[in-house]
Short mmCIF file of C-alpha atoms in Angstrom, two decimals:
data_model
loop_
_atom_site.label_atom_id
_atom_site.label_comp_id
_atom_site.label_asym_id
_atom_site.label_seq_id
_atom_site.Cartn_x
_atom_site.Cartn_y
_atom_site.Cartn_z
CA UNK A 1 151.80 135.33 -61.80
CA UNK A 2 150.46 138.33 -59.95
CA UNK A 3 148.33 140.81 -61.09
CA UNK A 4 148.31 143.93 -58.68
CA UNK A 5 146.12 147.08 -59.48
CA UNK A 6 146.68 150.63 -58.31
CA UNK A 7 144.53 153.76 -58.77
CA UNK A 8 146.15 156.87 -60.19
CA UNK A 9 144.06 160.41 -59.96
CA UNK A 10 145.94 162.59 -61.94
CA UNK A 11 144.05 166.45 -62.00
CA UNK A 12 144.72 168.41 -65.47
CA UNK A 13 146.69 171.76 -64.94
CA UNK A 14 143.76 173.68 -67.43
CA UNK A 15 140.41 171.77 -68.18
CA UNK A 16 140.55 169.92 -71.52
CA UNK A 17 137.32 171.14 -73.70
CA UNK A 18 136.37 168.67 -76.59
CA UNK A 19 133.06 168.05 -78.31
CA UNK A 20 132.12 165.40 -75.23
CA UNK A 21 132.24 167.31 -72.70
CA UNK A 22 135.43 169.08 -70.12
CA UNK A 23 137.67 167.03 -68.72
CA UNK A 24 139.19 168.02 -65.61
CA UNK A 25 141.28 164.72 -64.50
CA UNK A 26 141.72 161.88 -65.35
CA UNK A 27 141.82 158.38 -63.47
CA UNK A 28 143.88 156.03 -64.43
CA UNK A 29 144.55 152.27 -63.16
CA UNK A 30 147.97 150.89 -63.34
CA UNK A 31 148.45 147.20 -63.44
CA UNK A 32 151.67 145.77 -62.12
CA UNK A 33 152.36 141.60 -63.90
CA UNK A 34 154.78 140.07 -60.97
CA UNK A 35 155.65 136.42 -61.68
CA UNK A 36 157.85 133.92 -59.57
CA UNK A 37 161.26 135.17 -61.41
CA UNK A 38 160.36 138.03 -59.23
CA UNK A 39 160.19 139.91 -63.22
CA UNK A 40 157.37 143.00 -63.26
CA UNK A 41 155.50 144.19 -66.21
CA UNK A 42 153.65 147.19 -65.57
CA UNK A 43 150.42 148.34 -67.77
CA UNK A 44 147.97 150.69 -67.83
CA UNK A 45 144.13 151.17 -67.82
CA UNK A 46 142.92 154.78 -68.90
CA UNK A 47 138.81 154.55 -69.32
CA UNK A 48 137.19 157.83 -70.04
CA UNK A 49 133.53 157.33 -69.12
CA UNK A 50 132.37 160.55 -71.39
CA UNK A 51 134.18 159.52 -74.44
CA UNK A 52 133.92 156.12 -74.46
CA UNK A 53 130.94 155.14 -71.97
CA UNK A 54 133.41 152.64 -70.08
CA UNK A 55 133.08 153.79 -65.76
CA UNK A 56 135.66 153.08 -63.80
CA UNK A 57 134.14 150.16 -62.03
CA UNK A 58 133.81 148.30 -65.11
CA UNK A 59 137.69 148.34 -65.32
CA UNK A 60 137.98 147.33 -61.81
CA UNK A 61 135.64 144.67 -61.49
CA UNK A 62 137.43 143.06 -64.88
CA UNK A 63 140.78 143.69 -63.69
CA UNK A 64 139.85 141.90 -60.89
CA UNK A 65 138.37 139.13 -62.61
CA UNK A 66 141.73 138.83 -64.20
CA UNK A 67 143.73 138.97 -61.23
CA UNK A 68 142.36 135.19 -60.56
CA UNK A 69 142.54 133.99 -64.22
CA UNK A 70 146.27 134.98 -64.02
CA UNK A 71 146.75 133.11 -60.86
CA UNK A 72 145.26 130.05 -61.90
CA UNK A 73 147.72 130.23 -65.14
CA UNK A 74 150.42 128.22 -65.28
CA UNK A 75 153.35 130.47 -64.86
CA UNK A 76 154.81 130.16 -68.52
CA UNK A 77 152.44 130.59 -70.60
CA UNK A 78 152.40 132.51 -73.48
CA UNK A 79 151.15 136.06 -73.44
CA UNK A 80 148.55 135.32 -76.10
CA UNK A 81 146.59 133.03 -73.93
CA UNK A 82 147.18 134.88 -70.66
CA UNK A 83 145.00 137.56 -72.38
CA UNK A 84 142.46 135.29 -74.38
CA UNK A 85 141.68 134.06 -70.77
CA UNK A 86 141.44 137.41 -69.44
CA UNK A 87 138.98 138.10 -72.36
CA UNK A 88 136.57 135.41 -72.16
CA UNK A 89 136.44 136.48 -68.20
CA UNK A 90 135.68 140.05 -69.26
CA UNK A 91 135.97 141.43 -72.75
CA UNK A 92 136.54 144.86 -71.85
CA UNK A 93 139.64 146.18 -74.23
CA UNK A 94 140.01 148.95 -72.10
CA UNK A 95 141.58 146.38 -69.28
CA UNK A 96 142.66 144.38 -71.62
CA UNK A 97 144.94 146.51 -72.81
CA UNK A 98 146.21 146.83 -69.30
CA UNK A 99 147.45 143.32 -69.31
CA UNK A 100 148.51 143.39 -72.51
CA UNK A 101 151.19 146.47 -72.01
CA UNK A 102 152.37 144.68 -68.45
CA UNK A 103 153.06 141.43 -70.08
CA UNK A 104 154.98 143.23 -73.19
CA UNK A 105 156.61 145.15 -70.47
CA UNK A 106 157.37 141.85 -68.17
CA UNK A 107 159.24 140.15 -71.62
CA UNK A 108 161.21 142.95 -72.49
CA UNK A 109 162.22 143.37 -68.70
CA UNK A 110 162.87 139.20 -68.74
CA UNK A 111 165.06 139.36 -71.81
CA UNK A 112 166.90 143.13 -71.26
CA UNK A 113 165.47 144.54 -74.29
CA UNK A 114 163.06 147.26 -75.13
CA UNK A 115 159.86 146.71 -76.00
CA UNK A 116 160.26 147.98 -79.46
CA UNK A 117 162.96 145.52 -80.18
CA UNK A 118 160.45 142.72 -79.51
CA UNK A 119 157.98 143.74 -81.49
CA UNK A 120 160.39 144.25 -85.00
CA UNK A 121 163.83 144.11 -86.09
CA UNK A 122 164.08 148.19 -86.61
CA UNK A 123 162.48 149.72 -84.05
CA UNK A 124 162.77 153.39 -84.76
CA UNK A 125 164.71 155.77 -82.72
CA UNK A 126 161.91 157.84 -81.54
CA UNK A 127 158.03 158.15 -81.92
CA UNK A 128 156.76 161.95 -82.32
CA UNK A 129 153.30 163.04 -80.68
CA UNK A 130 151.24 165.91 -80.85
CA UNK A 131 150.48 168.54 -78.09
CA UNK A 132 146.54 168.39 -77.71
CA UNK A 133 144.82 171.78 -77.70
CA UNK A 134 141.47 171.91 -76.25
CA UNK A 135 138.86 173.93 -77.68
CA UNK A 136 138.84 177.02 -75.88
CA UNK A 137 139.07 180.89 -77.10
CA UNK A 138 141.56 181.91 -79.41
CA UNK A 139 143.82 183.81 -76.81
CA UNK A 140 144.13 180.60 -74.72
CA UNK A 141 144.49 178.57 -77.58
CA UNK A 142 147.16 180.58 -78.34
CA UNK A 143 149.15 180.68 -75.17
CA UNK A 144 148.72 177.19 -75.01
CA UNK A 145 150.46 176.54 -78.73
CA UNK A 146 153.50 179.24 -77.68
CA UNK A 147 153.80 176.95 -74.55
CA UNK A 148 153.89 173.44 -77.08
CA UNK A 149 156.33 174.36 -79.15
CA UNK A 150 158.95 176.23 -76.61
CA UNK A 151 158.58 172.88 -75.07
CA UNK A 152 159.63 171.34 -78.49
CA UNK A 153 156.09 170.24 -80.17
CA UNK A 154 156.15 170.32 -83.84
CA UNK A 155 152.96 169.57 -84.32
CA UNK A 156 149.44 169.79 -81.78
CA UNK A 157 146.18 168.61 -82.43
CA UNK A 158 143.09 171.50 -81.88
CA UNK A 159 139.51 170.04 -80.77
CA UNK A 160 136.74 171.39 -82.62
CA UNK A 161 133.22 170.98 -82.98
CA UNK A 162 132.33 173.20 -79.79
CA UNK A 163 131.01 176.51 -79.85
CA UNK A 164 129.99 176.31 -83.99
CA UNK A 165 132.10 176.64 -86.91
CA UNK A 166 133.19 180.52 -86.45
CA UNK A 167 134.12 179.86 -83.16
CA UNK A 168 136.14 176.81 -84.23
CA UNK A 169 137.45 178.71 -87.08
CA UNK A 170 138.69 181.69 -84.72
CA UNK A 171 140.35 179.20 -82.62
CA UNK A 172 143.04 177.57 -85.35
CA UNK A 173 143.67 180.61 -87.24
CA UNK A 174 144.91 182.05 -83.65
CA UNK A 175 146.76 178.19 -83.62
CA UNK A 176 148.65 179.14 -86.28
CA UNK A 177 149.46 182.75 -86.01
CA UNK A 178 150.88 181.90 -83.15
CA UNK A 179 152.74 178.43 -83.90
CA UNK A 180 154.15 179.75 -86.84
CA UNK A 181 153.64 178.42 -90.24
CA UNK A 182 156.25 175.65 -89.55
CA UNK A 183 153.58 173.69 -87.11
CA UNK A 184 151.70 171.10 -88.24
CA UNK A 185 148.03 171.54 -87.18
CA UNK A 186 145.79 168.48 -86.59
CA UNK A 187 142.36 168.72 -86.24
CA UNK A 188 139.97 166.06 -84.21
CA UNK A 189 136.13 166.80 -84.00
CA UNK A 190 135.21 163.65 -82.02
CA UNK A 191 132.61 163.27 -84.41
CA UNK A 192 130.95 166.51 -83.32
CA UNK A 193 130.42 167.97 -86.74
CA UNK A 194 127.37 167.16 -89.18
CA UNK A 195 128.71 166.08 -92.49
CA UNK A 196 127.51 169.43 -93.69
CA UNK A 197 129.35 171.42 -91.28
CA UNK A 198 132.05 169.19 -91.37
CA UNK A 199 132.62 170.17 -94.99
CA UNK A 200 132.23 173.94 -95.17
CA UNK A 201 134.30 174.26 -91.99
CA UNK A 202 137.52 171.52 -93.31
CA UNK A 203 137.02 173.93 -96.58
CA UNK A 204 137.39 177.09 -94.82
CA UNK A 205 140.18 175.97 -92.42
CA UNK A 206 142.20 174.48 -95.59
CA UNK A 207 143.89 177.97 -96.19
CA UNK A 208 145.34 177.87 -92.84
CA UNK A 209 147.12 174.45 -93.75
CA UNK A 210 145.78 171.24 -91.87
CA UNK A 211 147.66 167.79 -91.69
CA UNK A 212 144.75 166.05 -91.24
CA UNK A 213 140.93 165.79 -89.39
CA UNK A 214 140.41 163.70 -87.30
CA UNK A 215 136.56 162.34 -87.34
CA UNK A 216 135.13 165.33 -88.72
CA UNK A 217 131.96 163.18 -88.08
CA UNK A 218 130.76 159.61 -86.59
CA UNK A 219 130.19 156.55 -88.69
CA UNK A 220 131.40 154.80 -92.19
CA UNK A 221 129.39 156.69 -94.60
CA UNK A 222 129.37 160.32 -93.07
CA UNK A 223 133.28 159.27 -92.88
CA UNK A 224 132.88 158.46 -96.52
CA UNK A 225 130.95 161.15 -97.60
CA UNK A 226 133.21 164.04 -95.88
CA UNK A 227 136.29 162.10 -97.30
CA UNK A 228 135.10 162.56 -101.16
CA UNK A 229 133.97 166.07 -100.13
CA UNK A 230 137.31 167.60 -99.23
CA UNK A 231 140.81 167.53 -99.87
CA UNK A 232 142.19 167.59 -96.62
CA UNK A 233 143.18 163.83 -95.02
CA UNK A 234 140.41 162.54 -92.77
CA UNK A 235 141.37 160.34 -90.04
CA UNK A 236 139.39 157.71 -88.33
CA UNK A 237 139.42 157.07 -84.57
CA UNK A 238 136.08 156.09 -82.59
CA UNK A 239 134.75 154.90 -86.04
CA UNK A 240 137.31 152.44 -86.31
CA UNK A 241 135.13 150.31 -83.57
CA UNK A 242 132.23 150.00 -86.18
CA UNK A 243 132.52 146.43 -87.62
CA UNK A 244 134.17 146.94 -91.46
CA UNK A 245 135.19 150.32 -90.84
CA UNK A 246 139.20 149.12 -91.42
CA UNK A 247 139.14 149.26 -95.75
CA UNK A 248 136.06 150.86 -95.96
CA UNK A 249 137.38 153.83 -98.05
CA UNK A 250 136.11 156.10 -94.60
CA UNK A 251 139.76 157.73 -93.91
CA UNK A 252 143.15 158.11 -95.33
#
């Protein structure tokens, strides 16, 4: 097989603000899987050097490496090794998982099936997502949750953890004034909170009426400890990289 890489610069329409910093773009790398059946898979590379401390050139140099691991493969061969080859050339998930998606995408192209249907018997009809609201001042915050749901959002996430806990307070009670009490709010802190503040401000945003939070704070036990504070469901994300976070009692 093939393994072609493009580079995708893709500019936001507003900046996204979240506990890491603004976000103004984003650059993306899309892998393209072309074997001698002349079948493509394409895949995807999204690093995001301020959240997760992976540059751009990392992914480029590994999905280079594993443009000449996958030619050297023999052209049959099973997914699973494809990638454990491309991982012991450079274990960089965030490339990985580029060659991953392009090789589920080459097999369900191969056998004229979806995806979905590949990976399970009852593939559900549809998968809903959330519109992300960055943490910005209430009135934008606002304008931006009218704009979600006339495009047919049910529920958004808000950042918080920028500007202190009033600030992030302002922001999704003006969420859900105007998102109506219908909308199911998600929070995400990026781990920008102190389990302290994490607690006083998941208590005082409770009344509004939260789905979940989504790490309130960073790391198993200040996971742990907000979890047994509040009643609200926490929700792990860059903790989940921690070795034992999965069953650690962190997250619902």
């Amino acid at each position: 097989m093939e393994l072609r890489v493009e580079s995708l610069r893709v500019p936001l329409r507003l900046p996204l603000r979240a506990s890491w910093g603004v976000l103004q773009e984003r650059v993306l790398f899309i892998v393209t899987l072309t074997g001698e059946d002349g079948a493509v898979g394409l895949g995807e590379a999204a690093p995001l050097e301020p959240y997760d401390g992976v540059s751009a050139g990392s992914v480029v140099a590994a999905l280079d490496a594993y443009a000449d691991v996958v030619r050297a493969l023999p052209e049959q061969a099973p997914g699973n090794l494809v990638l454990d080859a491309c991982r012991r050339a450079a274990d960089l998930p965030q490339a990985l998982a580029a060659v991953d998606m392009a090789l589920w995408d080459r097999a369900g192209r191969r056998s004229g099936r979806p995806v979905a249907s590949l990976l399970t018997d009852r593939p559900a009809d549809a998968v809903p997502v959330n519109a992300t609201i960055g943490a910005t001042e209430p009135g934008g915050a606002a304008v931006a949750v009218r704009r979600a749901v006339e495009a047919g959002f049910t529920c958004v996430k808000v950042k918080v953890g920028v500007g202190g806990i009033d600030a992030d307070v302002d922001r999704v009670v003006a969420v859900r004034a105007a998102g109506g009490r219908d909308l199911a709010i998600r929070l995400d802190a990026n781990g920008g909170w102190t389990v302290p503040e994490a607690i006083s401000a998941i208590e005082r945003l409770s009344a509004v009426g939260l789905e979940l939070v989504e790490e309130p704070v960073h790391g198993i036990a200040a996971l742990r400890e907000v979890r047994e504070a509040v009643a609200t469901r926490v929700a792990m994300d860059e903790t989940a990289g921690e070795v034992g976070a999965i069953g650690a009692g962190a997250a619902d």
